[in-house]
mmCIF file of C-alpha atoms and ligand atoms in Angstrom:
data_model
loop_
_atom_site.group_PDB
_atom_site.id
_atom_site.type_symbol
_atom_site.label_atom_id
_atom_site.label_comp_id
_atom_site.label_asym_id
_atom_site.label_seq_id
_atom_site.Cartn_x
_atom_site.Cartn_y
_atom_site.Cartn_z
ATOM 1 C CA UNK A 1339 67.344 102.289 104.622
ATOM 2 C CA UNK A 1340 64.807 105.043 105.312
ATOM 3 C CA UNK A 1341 62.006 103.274 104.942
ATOM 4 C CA UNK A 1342 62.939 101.533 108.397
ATOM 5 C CA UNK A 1343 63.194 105.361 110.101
ATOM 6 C CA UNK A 1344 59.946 104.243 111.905
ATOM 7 C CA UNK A 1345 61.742 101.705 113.919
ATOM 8 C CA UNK A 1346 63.761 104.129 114.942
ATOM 9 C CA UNK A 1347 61.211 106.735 115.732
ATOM 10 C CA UNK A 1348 61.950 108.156 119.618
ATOM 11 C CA UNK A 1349 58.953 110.404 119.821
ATOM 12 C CA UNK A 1350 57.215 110.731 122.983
ATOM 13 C CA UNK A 1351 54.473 107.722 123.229
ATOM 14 C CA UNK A 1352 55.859 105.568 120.527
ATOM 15 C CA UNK A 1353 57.564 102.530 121.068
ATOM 16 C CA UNK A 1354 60.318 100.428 118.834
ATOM 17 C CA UNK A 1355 59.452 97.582 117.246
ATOM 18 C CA UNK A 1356 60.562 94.449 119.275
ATOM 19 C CA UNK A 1357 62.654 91.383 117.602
ATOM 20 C CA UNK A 1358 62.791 88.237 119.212
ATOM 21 C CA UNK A 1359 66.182 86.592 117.443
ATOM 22 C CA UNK A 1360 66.320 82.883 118.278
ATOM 23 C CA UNK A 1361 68.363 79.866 116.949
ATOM 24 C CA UNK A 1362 66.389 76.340 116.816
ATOM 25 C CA UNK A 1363 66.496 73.337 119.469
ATOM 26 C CA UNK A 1364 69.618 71.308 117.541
ATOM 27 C CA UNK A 1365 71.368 73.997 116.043
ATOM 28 C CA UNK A 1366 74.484 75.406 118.222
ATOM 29 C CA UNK A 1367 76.053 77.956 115.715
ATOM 30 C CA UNK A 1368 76.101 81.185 116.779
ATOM 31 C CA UNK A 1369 77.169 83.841 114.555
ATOM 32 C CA UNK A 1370 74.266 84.115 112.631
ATOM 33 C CA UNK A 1371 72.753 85.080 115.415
ATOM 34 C CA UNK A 1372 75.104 87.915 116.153
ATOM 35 C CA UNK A 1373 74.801 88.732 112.660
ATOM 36 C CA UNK A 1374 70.801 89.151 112.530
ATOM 37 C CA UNK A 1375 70.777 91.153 116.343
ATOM 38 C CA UNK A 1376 73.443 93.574 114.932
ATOM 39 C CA UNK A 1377 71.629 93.997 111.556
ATOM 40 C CA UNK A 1378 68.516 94.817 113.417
ATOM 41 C CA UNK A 1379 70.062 96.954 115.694
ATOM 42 C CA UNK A 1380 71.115 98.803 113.199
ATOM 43 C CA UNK A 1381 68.079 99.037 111.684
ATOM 44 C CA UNK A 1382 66.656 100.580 114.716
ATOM 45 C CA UNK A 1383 64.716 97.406 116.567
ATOM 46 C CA UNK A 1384 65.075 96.542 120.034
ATOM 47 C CA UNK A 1385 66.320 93.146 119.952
ATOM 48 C CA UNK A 1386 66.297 90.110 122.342
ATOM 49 C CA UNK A 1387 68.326 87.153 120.809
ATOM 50 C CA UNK A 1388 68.007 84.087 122.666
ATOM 51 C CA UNK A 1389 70.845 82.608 121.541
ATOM 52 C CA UNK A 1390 71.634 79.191 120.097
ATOM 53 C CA UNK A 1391 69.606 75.707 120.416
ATOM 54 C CA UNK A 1392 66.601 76.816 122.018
ATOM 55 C CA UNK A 1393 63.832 74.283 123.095
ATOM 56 C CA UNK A 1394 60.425 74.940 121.608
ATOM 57 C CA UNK A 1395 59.010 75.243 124.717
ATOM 58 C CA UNK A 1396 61.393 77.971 126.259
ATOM 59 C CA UNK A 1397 60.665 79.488 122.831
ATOM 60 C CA UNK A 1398 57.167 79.731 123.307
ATOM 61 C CA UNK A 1399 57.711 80.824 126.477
ATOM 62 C CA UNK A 1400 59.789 83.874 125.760
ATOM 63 C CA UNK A 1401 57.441 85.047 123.140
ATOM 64 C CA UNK A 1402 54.262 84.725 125.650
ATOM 65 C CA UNK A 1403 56.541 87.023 128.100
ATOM 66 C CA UNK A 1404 58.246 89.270 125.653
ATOM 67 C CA UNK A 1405 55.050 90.029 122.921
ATOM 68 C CA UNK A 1406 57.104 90.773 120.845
ATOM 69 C CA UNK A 1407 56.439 92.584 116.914
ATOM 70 C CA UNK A 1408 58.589 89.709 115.189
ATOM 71 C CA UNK A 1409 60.295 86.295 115.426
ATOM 72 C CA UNK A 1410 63.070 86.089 113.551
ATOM 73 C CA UNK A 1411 64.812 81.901 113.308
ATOM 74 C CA UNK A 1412 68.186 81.503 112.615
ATOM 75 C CA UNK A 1413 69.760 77.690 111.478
ATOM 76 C CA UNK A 1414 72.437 76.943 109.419
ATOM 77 C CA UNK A 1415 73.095 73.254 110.862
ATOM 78 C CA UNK A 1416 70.785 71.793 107.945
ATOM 79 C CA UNK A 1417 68.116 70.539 110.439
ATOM 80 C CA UNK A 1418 66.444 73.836 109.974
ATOM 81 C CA UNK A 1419 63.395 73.118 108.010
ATOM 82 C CA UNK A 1420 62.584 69.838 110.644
ATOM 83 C CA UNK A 1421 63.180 72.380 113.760
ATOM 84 C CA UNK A 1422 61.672 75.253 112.495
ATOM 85 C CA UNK A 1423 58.368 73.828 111.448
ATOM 86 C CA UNK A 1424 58.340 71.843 114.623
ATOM 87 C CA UNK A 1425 58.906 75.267 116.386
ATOM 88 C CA UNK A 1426 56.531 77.505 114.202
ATOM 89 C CA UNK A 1427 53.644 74.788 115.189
ATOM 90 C CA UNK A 1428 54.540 75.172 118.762
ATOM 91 C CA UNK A 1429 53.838 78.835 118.528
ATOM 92 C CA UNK A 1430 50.677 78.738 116.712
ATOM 93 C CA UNK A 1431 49.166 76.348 118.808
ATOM 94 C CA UNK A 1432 49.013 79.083 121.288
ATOM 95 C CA UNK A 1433 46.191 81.507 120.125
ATOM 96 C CA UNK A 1434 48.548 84.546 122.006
ATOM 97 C CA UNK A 1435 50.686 83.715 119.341
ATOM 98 C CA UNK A 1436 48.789 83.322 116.417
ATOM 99 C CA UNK A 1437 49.422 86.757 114.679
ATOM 100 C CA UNK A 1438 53.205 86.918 115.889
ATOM 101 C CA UNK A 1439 54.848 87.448 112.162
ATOM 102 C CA UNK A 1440 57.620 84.398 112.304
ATOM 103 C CA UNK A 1441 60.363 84.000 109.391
ATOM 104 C CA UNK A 1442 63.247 82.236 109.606
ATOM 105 C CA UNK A 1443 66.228 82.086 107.657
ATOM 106 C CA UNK A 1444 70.034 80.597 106.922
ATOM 107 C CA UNK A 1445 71.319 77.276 105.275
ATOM 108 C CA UNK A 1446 68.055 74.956 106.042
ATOM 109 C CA UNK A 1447 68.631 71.840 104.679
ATOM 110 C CA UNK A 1448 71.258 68.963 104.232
ATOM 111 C CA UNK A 1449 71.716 69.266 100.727
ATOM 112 C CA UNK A 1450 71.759 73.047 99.473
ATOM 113 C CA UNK A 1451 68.369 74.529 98.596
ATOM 114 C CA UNK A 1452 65.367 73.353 100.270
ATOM 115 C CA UNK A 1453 62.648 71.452 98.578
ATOM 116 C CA UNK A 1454 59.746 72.713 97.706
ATOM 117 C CA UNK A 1455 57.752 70.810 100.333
ATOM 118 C CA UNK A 1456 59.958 71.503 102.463
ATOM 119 C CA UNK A 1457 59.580 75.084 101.862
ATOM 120 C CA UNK A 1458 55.933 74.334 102.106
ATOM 121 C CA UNK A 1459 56.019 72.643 105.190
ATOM 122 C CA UNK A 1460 57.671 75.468 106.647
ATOM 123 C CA UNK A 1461 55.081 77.742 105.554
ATOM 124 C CA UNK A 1462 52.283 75.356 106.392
ATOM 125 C CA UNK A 1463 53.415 75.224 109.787
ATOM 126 C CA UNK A 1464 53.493 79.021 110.737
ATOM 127 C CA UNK A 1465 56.301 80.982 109.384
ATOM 128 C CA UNK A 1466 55.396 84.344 107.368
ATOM 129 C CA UNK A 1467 58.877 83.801 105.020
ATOM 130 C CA UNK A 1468 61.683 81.720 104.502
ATOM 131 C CA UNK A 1469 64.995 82.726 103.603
ATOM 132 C CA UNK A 1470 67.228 80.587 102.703
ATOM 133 C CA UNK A 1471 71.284 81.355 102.048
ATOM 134 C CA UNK A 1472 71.446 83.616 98.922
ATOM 135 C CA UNK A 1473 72.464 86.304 97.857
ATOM 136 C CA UNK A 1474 69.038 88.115 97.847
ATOM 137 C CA UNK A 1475 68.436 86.560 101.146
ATOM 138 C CA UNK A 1476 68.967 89.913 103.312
ATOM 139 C CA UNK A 1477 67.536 92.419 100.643
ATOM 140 C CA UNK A 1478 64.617 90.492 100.437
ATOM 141 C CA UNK A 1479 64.575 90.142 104.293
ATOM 142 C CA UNK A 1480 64.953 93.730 104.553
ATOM 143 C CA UNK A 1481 61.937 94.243 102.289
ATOM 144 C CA UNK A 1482 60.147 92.890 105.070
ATOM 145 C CA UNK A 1483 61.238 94.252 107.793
ATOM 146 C CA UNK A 1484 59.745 98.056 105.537
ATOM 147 C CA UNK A 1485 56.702 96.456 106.232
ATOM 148 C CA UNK A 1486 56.517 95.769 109.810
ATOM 149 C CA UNK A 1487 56.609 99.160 111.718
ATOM 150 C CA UNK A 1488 53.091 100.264 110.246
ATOM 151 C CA UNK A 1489 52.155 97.031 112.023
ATOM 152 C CA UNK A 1490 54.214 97.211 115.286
ATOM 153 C CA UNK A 1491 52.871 100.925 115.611
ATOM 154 C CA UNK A 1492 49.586 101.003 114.819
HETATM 155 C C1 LIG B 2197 81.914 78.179 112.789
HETATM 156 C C2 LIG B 2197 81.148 76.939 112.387
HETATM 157 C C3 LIG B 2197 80.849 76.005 113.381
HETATM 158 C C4 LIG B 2197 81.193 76.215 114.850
HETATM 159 C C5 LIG B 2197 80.130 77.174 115.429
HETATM 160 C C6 LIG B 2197 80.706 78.052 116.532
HETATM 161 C C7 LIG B 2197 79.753 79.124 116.896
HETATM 162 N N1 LIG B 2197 79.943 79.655 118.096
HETATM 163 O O1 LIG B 2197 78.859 79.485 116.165
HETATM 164 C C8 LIG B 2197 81.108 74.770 115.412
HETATM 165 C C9 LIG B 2197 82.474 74.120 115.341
HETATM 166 C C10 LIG B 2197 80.556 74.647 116.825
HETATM 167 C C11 LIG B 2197 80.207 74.103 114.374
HETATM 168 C C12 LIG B 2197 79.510 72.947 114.603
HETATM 169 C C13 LIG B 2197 78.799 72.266 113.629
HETATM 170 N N2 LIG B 2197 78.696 72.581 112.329
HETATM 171 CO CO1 LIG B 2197 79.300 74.269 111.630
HETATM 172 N N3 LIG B 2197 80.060 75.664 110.705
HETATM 173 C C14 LIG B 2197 80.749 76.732 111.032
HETATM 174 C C15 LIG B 2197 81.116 77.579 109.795
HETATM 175 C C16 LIG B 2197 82.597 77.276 109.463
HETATM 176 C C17 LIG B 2197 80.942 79.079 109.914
HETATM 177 C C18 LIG B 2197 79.565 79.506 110.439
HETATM 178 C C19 LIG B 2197 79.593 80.969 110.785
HETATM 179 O O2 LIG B 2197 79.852 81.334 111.921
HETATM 180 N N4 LIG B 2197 79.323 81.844 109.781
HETATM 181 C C20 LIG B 2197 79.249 83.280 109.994
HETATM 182 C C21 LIG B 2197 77.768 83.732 110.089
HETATM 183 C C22 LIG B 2197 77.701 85.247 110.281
HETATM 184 O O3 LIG B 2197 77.177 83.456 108.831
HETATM 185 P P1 LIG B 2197 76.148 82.263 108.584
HETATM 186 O O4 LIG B 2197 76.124 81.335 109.738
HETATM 187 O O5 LIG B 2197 76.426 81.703 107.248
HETATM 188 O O6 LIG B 2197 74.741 83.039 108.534
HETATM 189 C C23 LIG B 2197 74.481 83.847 107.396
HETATM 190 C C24 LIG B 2197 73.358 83.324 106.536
HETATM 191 O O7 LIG B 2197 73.090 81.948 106.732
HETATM 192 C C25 LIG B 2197 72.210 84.224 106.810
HETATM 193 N N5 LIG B 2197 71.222 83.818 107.796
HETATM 194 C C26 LIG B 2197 71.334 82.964 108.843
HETATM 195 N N6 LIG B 2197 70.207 82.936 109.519
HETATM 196 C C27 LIG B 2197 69.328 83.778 108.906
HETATM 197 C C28 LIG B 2197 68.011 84.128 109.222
HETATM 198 C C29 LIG B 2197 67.345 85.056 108.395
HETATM 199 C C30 LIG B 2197 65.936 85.442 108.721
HETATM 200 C C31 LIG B 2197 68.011 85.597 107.286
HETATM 201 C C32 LIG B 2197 67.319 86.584 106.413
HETATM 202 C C33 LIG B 2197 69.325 85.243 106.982
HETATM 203 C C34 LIG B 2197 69.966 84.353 107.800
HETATM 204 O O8 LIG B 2197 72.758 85.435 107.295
HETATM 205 C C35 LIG B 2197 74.050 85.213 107.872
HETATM 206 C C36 LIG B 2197 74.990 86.290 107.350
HETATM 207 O O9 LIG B 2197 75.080 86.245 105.964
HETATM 208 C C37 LIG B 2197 80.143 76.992 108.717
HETATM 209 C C38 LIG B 2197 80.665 76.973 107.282
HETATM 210 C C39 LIG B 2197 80.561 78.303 106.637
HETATM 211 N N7 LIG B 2197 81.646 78.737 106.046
HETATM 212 O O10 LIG B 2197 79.492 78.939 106.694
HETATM 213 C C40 LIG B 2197 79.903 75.578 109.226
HETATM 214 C C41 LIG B 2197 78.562 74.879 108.949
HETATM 215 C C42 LIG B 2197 77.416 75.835 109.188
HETATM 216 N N8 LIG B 2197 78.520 73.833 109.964
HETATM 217 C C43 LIG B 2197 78.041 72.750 109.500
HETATM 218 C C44 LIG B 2197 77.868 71.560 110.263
HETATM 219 C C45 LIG B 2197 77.373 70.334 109.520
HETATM 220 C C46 LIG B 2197 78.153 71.541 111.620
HETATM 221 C C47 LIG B 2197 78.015 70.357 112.577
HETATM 222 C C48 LIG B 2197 76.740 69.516 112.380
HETATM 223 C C49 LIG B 2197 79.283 69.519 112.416
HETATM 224 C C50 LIG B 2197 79.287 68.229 113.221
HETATM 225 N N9 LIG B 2197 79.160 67.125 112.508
HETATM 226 O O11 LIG B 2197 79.360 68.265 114.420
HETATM 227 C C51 LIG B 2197 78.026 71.051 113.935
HETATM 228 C C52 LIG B 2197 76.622 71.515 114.347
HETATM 229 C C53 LIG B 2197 76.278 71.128 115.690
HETATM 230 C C54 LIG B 2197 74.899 71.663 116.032
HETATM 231 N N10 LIG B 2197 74.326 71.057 117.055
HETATM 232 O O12 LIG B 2197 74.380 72.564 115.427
HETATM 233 C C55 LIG B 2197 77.633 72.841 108.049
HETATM 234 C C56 LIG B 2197 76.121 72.893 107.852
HETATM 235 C C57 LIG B 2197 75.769 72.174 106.556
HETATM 236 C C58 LIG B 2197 74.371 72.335 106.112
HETATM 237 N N11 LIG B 2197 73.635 73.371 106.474
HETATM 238 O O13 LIG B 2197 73.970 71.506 105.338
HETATM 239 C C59 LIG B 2197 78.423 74.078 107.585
HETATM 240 C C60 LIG B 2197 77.761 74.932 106.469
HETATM 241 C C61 LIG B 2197 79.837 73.594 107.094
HETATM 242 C C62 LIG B 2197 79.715 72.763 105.845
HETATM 243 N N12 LIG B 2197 79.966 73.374 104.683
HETATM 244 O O14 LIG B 2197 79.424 71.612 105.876
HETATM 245 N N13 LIG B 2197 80.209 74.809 113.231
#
């Protein structure tokens, strides 16, 4: 965990690193999304989580207002991979929004692990990393969340 101490740093002139938490436009399930805000929280990131089945648009929307250092998707209905792609394009059709790193994460698809074109697709459409259900899935995510404060602060 201290490699994150950055996103925690409170001195004078230096923000936190912002999280937008979202769920997708079909997905209702919630707790995942309680999960990731409190894991970041505790991580030291200001979080703003949406909440569950978000339109694309109001998605793109919140991210134009909020700028903030990280989008972080959330599905575990199995539609994930169709919404999230859909989603991810939305965002990097606005040029604002082109650098925004975007991963999203949970149980994607139907019928246990995604495909690899569906993996692609995801990728291909915008998001930074996938991270589907595993038991790597939050070490790994954690890994790149080390990353991001030398970004968000520079
Ligand atoms: C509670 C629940 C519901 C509740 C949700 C209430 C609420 N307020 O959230 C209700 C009853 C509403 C519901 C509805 C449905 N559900 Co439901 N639900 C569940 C259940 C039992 C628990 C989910 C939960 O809260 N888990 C606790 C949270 C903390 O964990 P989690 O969701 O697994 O998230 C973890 C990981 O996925 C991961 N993660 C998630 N997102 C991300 C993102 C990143 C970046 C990372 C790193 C990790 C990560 O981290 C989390 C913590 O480990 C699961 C089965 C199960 N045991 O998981 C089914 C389940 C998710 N539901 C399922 C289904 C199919 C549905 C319905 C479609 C059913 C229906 N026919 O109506 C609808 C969905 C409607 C919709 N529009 O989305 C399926 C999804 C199957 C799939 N993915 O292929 C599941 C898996 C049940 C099953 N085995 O079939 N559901």
């Amino acid at each position: 965990m201290s490699e994150l101490t950055t996103a925690r740093d409170d001195t004078p002139g230096r923000r936190r690193a912002t999280v937008v938490v979202s769920g997708v436009a079909s997905d209702a399930h919630t707790w995942n999304l309680v999960f990731l805000e409190l894991l970041l929280s505790e991580l030291g990131f200001d979080v703003a989580n949406l909440g569950a089945c978000v339109p694309d648009e109001l998605l793109v929307r919140e991210c134009l207002e909020r700028r903030p250092d990280l989008l972080v998707l959330s599905s575990v209905n199995g539609h994930g991979h169709i919404d999230g792609a859909r989603a991810a394009r939305a965002l990097r059709d606005r040029s604002a929004l082109a650098a925004l790193p975007v991963v999203i994460g949970g149980k994607l698809g139907v019928a246990g692990s995604l495909t690899a074109a569906q993996r692609d697709e995801l990728l291909a459409a915008g998001c930074d990393a996938v991270y589907e259900d595993s038991v790597d899935a939050i070490t790994a995510f954690r890994s790149f969340l080390s990353a991001l404060p030398s970004r968000a602060f520079r």
